[in-house]
Coordinates of C-alpha atoms and ligand atoms in Angstrom, one line a residue:
X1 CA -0.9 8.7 34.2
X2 CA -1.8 6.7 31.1
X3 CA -0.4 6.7 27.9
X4 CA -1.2 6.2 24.4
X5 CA 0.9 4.4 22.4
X6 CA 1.0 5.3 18.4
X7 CA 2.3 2.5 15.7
X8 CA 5.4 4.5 15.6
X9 CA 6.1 3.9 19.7
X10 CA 5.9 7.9 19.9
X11 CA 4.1 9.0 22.9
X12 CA 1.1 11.3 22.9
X13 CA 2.5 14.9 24.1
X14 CA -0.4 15.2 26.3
X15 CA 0.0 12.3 28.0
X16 CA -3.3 12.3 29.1
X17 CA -5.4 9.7 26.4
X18 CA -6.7 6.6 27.8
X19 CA -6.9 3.8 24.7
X20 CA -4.1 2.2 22.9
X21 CA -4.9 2.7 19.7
X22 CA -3.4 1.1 16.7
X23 CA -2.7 2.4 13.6
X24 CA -1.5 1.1 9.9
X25 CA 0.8 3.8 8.5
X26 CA 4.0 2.1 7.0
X27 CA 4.7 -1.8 7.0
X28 CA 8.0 -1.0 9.0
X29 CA 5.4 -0.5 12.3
X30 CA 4.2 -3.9 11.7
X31 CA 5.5 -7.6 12.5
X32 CA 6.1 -10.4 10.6
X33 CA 3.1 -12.4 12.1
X34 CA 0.7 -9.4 12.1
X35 CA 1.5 -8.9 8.3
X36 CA 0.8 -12.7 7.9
X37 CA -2.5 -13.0 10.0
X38 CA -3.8 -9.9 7.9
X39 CA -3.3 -11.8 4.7
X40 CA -3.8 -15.1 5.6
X41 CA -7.2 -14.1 7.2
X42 CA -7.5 -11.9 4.1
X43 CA -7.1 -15.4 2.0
X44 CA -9.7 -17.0 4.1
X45 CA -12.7 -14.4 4.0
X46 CA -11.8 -14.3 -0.2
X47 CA -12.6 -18.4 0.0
X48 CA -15.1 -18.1 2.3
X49 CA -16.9 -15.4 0.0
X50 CA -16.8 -17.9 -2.9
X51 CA -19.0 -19.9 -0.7
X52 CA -21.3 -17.4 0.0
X53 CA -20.1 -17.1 3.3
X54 CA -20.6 -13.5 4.6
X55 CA -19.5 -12.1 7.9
X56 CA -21.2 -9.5 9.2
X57 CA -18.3 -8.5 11.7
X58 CA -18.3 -4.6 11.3
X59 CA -22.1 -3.9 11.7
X60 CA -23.1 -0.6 13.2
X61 CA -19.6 0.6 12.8
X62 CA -18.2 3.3 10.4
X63 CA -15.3 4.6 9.0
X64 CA -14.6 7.6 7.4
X65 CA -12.7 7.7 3.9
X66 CA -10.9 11.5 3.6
X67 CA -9.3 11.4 -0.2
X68 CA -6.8 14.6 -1.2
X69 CA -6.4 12.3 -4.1
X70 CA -7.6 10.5 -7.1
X71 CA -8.9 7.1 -6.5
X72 CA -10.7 4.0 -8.0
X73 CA -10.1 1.1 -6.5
X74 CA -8.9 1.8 -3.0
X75 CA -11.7 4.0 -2.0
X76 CA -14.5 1.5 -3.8
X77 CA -12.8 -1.6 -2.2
X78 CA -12.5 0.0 0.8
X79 CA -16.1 0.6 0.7
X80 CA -17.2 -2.6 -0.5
X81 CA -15.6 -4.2 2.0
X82 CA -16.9 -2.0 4.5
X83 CA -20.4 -2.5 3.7
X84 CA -19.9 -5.8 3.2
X85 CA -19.0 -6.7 6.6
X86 CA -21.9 -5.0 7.8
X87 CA -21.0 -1.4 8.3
X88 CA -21.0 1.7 6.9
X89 CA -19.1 4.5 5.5
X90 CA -18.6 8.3 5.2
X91 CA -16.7 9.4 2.3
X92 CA -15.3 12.7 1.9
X93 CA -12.1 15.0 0.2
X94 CA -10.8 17.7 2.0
X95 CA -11.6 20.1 -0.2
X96 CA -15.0 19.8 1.3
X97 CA -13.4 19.9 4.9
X98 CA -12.5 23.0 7.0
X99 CA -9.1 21.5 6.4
X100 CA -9.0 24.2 3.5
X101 CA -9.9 27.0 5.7
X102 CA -7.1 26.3 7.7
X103 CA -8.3 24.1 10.7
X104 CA -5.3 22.2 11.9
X105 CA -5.5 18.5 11.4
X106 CA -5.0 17.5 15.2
X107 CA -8.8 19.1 15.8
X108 CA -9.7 17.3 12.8
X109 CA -8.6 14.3 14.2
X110 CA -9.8 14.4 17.6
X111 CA -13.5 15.4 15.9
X112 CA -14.0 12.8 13.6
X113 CA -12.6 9.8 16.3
X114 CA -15.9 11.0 18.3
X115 CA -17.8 10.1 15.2
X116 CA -16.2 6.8 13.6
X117 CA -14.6 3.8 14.1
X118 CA -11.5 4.3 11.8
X119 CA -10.3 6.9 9.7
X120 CA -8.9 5.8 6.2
X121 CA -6.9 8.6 4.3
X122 CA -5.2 9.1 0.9
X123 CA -3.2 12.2 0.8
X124 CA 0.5 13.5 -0.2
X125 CA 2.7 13.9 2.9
X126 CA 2.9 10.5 5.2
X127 CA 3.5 13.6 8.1
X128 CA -0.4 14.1 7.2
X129 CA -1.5 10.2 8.2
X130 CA 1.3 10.8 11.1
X131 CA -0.3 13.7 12.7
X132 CA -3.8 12.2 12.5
X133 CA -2.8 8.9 13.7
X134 CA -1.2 11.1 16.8
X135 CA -4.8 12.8 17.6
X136 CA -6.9 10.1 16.9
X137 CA -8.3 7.6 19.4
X138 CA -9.7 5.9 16.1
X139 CA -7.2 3.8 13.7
X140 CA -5.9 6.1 11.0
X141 CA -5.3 3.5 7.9
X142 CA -2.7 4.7 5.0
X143 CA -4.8 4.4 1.8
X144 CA -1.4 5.9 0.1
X145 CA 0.7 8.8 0.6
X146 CA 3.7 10.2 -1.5
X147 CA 6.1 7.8 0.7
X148 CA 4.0 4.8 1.3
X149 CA 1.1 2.6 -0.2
X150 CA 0.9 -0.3 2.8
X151 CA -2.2 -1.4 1.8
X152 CA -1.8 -2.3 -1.6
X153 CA 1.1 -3.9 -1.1
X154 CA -0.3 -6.6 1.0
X155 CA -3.0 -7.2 -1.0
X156 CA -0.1 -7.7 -4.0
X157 CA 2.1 -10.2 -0.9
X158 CA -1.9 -11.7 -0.7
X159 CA -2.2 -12.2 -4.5
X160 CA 1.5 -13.8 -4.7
X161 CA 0.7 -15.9 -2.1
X162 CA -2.5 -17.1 -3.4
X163 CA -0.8 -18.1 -6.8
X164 CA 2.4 -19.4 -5.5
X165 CA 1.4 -21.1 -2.1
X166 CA 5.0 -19.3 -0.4
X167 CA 7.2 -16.7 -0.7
X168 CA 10.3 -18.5 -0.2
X169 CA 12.7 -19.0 -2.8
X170 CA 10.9 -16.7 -4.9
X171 CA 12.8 -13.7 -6.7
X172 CA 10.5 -10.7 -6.6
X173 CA 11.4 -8.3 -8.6
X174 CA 10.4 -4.0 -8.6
X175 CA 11.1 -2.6 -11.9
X176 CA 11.0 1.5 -12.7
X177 CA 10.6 4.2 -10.0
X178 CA 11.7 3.7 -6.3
X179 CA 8.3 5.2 -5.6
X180 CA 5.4 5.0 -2.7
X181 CA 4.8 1.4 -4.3
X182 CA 8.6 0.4 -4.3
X183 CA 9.0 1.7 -0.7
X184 CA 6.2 -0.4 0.8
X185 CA 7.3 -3.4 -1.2
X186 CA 10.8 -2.8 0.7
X187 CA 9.3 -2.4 3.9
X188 CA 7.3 -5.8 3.3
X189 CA 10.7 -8.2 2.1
X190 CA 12.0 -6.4 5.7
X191 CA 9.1 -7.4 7.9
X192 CA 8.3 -10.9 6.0
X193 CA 12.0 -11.5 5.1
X194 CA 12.1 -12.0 1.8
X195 CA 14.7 -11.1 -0.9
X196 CA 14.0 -8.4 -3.1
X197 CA 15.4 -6.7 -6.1
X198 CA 14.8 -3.6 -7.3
X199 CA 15.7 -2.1 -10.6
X200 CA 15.6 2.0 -11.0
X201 CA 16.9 4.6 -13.1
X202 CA 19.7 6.9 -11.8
X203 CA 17.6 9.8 -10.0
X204 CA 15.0 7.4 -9.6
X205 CA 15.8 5.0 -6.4
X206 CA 14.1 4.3 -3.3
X207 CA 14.7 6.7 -0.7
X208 CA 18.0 6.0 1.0
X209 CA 17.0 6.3 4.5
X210 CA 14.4 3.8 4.0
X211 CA 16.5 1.5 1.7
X212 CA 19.1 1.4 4.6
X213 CA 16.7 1.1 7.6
X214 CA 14.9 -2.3 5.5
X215 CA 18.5 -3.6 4.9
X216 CA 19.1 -3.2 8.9
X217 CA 15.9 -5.1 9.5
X218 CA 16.2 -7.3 7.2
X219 CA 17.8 -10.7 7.0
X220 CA 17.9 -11.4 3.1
X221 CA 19.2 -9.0 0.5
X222 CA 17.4 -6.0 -0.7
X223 CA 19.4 -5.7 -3.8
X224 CA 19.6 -2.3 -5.9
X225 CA 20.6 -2.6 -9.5
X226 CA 20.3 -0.1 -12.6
X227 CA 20.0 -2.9 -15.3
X228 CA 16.3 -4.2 -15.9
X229 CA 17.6 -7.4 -17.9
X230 CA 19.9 -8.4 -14.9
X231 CA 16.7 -7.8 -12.4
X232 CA 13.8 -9.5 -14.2
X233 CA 16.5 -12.3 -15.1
X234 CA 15.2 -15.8 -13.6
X235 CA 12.4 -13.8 -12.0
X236 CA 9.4 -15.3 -10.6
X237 CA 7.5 -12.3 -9.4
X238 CA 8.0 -8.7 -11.4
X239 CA 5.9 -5.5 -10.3
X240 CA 5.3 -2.5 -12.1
X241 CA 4.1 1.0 -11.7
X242 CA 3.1 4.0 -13.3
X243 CA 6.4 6.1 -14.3
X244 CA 4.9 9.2 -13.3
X245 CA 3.0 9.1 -9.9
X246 CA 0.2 11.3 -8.7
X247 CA 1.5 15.0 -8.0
X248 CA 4.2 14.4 -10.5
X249 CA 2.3 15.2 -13.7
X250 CA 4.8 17.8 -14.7
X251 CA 7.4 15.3 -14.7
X252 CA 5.8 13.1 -17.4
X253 CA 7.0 14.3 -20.7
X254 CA 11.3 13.8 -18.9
X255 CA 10.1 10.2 -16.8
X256 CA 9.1 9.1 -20.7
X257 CA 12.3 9.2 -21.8
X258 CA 14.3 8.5 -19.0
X259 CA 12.4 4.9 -17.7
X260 CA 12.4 3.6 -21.7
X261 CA 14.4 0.5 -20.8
X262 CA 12.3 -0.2 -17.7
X263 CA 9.1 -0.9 -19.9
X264 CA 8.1 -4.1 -19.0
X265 CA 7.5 -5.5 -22.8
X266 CA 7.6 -9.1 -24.4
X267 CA 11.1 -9.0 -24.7
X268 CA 12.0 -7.8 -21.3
X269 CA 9.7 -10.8 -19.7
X270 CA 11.2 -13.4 -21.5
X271 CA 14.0 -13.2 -19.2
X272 CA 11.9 -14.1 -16.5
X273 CA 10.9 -17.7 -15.5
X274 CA 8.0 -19.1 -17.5
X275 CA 5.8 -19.0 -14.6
X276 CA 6.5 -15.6 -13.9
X277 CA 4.1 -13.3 -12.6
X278 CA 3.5 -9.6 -13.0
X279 CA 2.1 -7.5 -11.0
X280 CA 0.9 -4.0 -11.1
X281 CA -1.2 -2.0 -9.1
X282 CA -2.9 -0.6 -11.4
X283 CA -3.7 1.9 -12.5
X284 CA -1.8 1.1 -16.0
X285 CA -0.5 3.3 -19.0
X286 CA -0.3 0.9 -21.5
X287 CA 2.7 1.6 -23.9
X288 CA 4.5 3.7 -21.1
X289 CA 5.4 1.2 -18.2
X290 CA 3.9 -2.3 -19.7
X291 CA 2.9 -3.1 -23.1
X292 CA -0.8 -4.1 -23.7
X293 CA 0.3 -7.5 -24.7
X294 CA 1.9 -8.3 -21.3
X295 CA -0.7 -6.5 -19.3
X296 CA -3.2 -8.8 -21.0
X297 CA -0.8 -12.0 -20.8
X298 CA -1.1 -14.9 -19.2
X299 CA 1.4 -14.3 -16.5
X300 CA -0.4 -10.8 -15.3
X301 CA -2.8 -10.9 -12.0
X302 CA -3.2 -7.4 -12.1
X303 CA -6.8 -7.9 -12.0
X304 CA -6.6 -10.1 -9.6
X305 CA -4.3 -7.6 -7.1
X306 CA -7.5 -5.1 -7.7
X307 CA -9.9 -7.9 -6.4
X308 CA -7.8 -9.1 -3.4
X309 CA -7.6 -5.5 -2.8
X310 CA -11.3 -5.3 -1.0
X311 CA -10.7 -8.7 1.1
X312 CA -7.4 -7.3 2.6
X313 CA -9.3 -4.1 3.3
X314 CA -11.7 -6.5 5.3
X315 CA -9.0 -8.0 6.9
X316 CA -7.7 -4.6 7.9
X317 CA -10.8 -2.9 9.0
X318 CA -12.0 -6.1 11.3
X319 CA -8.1 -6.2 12.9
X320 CA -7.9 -2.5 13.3
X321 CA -11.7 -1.9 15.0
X322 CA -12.7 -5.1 16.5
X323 CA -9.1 -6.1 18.3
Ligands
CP1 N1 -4.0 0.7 -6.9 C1 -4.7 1.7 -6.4 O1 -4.4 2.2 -5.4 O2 -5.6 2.2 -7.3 P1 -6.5 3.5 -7.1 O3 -5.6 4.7 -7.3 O4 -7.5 3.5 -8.2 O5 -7.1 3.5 -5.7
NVA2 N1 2.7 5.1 -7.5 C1 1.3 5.4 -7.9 C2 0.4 4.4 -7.3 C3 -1.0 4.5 -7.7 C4 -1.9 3.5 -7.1 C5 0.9 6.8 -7.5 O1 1.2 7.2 -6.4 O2 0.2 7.5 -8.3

């Protein structure tokens, strides 16, 4: 009897599929020299592009992009780098899928593995990518969930290594909501082992089972702290995020008030070091989480984390289908 063995170790209950199929969920599934290849290679193809070097590594393949929500630059650097390397892609939101007529997700998953090479899937509950990843004989990719975004955050590890050469002896800073964001950035200083501080609002932190399963893992401190000076303080690396995530619209107006003293403003930043970087995902609500000054400044690579976005995708797509 052969087994198929999921990112998360479980086993298929059927016990019955042939192909080991690999999957990128969460960070926490992945090792340190797996999270490194996928960025370092990602660094490479970004160079080698700059020469005009195209490779052409994904042709005749296809993936399929299914998108519960909003999305501008995962879904179009997903598909640029798709087509870039030669293959194609299939976009679609489930509201045009018999998911909304009630078809259960494990038929979905089993279908649309007969028909592509990967499945890439932005949705709310990380039990979604779970149960897809369980049926599918294709890779199921985490484009973000309510719990996790894996993908962005090692295009953000890929941008700080590109400006700073290493991550060692770097504070990185997370500053406002333990979100989807904070909770893949924790998940990375696990698997990469780097220090990381997080500053959040009471009501606000990382989930606690994560925090505590990264601290186990980890062998530097994940630090928690409430104060935004103290955090940013002698920072060389601060990322932040929109106060109110997608599905939380509702909760706009009270996150306003409460995350005040996390806006990342001039006078916040110059507690940092003076080559500090800031990151943020993007996208940004300018006066909310980061001033328009700072967000325009010379120490933000935002645009830059949007850019490396599409060459980890690369990265990602040619480890996932072609190993
Ligand atoms: N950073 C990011 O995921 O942006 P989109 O929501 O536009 O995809
Ligand atoms: N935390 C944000 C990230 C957007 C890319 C959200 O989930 O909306």
């Amino acid at each position: 009897m052969e087994v198929r063995f999921l990112s998360s170790g479980e086993r298929d209950p059927s016990e019955r599929v042939l192909i080991m199929t690999k999957h990128l969920l969460a960070l926490k599934d992945c090792d340190r020299s797996l999270l490194r290849a996928l960025v370092d290679r990602a660094l490479a193809l970004k160079r080698e592009a700059a020469g005009g070097v195209r490779h052409k590594t994904l042709a005749g393949r296809t993936i399929s992009m299914l998108f519960d929500k909003p999305s501008t630059r995962t879904r179009v650097s997903f598909e640029a780098a798709m087509y870039g390397m030669g293959g194609q892609v299939i976009h679609m939101s489930s509201r045009e899928s018999q998911l909304t007529r009630g078809e259960p997700l494990k038929d979905m998953a089993r279908v649309m593995a007969r028909y592509v090479d990967a499945l890439v899937v932005r949705t709310y509950g990380q039990e979604v990518v779970e149960e897809l990843a369980r049926y599918s004989d294709v890779p199921v990719i985490n484009a973000l969930t309510d719990l996790y975004h894996p993908c962005q955050v090692l295009s953000d590890v890929m941008t700080v290594l590109e400006k700073k050469e290493t991550l060692d002896g770097l504070k990185i800073v997370w500053l406002g909501d333990g979100n989807n964001m904070a909770h893949s950035w924790i998940e990375a200083a696990s698997v990469l082992g780097f220090p990381l501080t997080l500053a959040c609002p009471e009501g606000y932190e990382p989930d606690a089972a994560i925090l505590e399963a990264a601290r186990q893992r980890s062998e530097q401190p994940i630090t928690l702290l409430r104060d935004p000076v103290e955090a940013v303080r002698e920072a060389d690396v601060i990322n932040v995020d929109v106060w109110a995530s997608m599905g939380q619209e509702d909760e706009q107006e009270q996150r306003l008030r409460i995350f005040q003293a996390y806006q990342l403003n001039a006078g916040l930043l110059a507690h940092a070091r003076k080559d500090a970087l800031v990151l943020h995902c993007l996208p940004a609500h300018r006066g909310e989480e980061i001033t328009d000054d700072v967000l325009e400044g010379e120490h933000s690579v935002a645009f830059d984390q949007a850019e490396n976005k599409m060459h980890i995708h690369k990265s990602i797509l040619e480890y996932l289908i072609n190993s």
